[in-house]
mmCIF file of C-alpha atoms in Angstrom:
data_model
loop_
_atom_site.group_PDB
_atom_site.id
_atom_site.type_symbol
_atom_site.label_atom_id
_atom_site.label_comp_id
_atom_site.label_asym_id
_atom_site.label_seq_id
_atom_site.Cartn_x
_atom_site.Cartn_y
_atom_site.Cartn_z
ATOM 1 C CA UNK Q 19 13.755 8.533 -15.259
ATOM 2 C CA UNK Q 20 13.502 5.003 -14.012
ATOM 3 C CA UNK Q 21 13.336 6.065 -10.731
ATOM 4 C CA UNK Q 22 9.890 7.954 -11.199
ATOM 5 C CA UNK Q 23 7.129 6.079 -10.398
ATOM 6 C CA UNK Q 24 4.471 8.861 -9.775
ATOM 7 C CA UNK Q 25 3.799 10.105 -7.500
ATOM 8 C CA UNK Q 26 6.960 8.888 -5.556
ATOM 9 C CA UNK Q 27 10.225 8.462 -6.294
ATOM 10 C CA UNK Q 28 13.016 6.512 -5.476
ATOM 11 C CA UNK Q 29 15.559 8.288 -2.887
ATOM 12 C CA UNK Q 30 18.662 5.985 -2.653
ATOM 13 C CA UNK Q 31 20.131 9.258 -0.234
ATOM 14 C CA UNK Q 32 20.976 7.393 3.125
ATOM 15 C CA UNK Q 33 20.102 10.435 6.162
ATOM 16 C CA UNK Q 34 21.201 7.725 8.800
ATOM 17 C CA UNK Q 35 18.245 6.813 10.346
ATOM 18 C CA UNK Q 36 17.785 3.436 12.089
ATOM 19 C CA UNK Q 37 14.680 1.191 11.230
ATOM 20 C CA UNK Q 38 11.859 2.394 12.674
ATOM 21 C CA UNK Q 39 8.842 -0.420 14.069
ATOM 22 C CA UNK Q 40 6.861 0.504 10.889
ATOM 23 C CA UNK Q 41 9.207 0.637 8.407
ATOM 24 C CA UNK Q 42 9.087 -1.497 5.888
ATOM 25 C CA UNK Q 43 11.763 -4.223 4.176
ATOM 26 C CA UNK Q 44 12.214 -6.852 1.867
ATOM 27 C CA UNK Q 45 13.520 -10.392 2.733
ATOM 28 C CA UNK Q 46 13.958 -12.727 -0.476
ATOM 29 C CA UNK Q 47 14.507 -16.500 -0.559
ATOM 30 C CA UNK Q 48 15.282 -17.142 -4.155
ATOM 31 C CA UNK Q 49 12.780 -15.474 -6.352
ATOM 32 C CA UNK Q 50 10.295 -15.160 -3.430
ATOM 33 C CA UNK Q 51 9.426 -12.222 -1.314
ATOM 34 C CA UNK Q 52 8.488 -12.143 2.257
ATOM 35 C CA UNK Q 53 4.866 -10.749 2.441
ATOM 36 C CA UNK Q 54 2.139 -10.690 5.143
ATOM 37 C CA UNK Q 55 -0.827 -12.261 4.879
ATOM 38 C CA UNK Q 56 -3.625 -9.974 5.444
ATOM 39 C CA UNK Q 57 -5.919 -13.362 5.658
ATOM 40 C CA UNK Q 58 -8.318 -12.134 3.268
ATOM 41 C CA UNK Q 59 -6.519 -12.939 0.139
ATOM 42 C CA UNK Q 60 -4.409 -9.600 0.267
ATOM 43 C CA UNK Q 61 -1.038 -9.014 1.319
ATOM 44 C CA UNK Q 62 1.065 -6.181 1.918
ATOM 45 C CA UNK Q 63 4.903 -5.346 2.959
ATOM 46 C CA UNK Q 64 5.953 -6.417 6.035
ATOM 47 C CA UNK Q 65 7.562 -4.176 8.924
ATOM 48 C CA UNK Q 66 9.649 -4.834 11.445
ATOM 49 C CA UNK Q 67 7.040 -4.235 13.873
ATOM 50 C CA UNK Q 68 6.022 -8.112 12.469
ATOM 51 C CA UNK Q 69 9.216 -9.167 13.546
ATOM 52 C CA UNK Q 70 8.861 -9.825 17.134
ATOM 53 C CA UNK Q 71 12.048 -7.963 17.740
ATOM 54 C CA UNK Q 72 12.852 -4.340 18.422
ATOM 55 C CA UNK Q 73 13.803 -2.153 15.605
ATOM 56 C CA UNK Q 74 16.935 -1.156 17.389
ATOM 57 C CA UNK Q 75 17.970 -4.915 17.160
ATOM 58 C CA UNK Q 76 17.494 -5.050 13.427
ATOM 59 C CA UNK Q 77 20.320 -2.217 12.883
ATOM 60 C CA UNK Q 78 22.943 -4.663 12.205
ATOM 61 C CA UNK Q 79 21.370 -6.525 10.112
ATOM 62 C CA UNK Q 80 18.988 -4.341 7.983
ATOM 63 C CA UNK Q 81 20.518 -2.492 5.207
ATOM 64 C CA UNK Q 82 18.922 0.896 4.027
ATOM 65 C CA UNK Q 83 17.865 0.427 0.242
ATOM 66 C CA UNK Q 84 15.917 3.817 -0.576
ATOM 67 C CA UNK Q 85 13.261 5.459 0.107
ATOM 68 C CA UNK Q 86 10.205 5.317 -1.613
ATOM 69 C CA UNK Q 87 8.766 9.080 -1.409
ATOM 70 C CA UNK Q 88 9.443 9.418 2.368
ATOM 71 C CA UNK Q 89 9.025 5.493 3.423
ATOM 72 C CA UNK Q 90 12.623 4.194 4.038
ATOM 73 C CA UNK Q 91 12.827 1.021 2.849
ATOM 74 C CA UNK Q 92 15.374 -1.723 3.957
ATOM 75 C CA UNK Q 93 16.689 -5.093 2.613
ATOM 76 C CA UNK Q 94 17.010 -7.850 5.098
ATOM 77 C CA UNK Q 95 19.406 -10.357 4.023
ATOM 78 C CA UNK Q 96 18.891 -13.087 6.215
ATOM 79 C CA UNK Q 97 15.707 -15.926 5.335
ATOM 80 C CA UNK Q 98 13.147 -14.580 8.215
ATOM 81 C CA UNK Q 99 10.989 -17.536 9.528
ATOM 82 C CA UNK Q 100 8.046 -19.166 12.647
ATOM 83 C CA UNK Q 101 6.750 -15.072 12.275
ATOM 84 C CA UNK Q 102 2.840 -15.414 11.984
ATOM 85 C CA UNK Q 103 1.279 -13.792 9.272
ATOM 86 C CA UNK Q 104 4.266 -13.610 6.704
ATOM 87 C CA UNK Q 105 5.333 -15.659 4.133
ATOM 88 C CA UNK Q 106 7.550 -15.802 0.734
ATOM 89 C CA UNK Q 107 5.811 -15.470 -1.940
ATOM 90 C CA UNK Q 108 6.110 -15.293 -6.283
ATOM 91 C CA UNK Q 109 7.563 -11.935 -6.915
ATOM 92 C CA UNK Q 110 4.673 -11.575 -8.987
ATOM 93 C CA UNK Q 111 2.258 -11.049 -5.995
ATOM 94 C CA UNK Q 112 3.713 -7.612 -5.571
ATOM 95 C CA UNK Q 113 1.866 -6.662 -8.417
ATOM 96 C CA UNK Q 114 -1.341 -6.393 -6.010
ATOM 97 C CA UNK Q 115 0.286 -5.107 -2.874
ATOM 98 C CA UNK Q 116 -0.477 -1.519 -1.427
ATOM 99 C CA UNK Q 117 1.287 1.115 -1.602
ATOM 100 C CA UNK Q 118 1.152 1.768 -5.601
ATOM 101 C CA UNK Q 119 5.310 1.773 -5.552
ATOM 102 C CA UNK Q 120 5.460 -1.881 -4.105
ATOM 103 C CA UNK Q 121 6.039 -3.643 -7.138
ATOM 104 C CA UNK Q 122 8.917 -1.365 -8.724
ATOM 105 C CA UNK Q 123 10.569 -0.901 -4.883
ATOM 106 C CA UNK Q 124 10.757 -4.980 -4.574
ATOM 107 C CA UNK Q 125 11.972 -5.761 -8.266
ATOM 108 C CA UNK Q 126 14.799 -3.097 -7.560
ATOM 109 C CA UNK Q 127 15.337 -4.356 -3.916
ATOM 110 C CA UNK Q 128 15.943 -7.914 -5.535
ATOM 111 C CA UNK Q 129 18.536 -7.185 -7.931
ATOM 112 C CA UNK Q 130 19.933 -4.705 -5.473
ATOM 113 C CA UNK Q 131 19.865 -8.353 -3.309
ATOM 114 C CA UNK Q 132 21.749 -10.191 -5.600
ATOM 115 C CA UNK Q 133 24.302 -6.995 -5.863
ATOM 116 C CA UNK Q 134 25.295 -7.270 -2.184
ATOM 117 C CA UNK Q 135 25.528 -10.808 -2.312
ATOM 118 C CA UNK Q 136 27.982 -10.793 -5.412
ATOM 119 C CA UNK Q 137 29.541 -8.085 -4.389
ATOM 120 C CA UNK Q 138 31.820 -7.924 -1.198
ATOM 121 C CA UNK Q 139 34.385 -5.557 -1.757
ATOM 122 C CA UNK Q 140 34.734 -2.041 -2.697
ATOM 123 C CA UNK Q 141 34.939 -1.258 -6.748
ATOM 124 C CA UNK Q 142 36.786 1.756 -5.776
ATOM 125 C CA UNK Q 143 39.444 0.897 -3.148
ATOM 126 C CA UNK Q 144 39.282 -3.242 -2.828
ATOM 127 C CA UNK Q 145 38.440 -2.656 0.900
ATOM 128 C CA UNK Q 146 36.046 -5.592 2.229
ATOM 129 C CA UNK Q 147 33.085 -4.153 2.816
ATOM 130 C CA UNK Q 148 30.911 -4.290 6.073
ATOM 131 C CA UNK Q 149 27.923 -5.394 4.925
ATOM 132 C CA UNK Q 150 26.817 -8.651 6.131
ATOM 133 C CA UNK Q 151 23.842 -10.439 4.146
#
């Protein structure tokens, strides 16, 4: 299946947990990802820990994508900027981020992106949903 990307999977099962510091999300601005720079040329996902903020505060505002094997993952709608270390990059430089799942988990978290931003109401009842981007 598309969601197999050995040896993980993708778990889109929500167990209600919170963000944690070190879990990780995704923040686009157009085509471009936040990363952080490592400094040495390599980047990797950021957490919330690189934030600034407490995880609790990011509740609101995060949305749980999936999990990636165990790693809850979260979208974070809003343009995050002034955080040292992280930047928006080409979508492409996923393709050299650890973990190995990086590159699949961000490609799905963008069009899953552009779904909650088209997409405000329920396809089901009409209802207006919650979800704030």
């Amino acid at each position: 299946m598309i969601q197999d990307i050995s040896p993980y999977r993708l778990d889109m099962a929500n167990h209600g947990t919170a963000p944690a510091p070190d879990d990780c999300f995704f923040s686009f601005r157009g085509e471009d990802v936040l990363l952080r720079d490592m400094g040495d040329g390599r980047r990797s996902l950021p957490s919330f820990r690189d934030l600034g903020h407490p995880a609790g505060e990011m509740e609101g505002r995060a949305v749980f994508l999936f999990r990636a094997g165990r790693e809850p993952v979260y979208l974070l709608g809003q343009v995050v900027s002034g955080c040292r270390g992280l930047g928006y990059f080409p979508i492409c430089e996923l393709k050299g981020v650890l973990p190995e799942w990086a590159f699949f988990a961000g490609v799905t978290a963008l069009h899953l992106s552009r779904w909650y931003e088209g997409n405000r109401y329920c396809g089901r009842c009409g209802c207006y949903d919650k979800v704030k981007l």
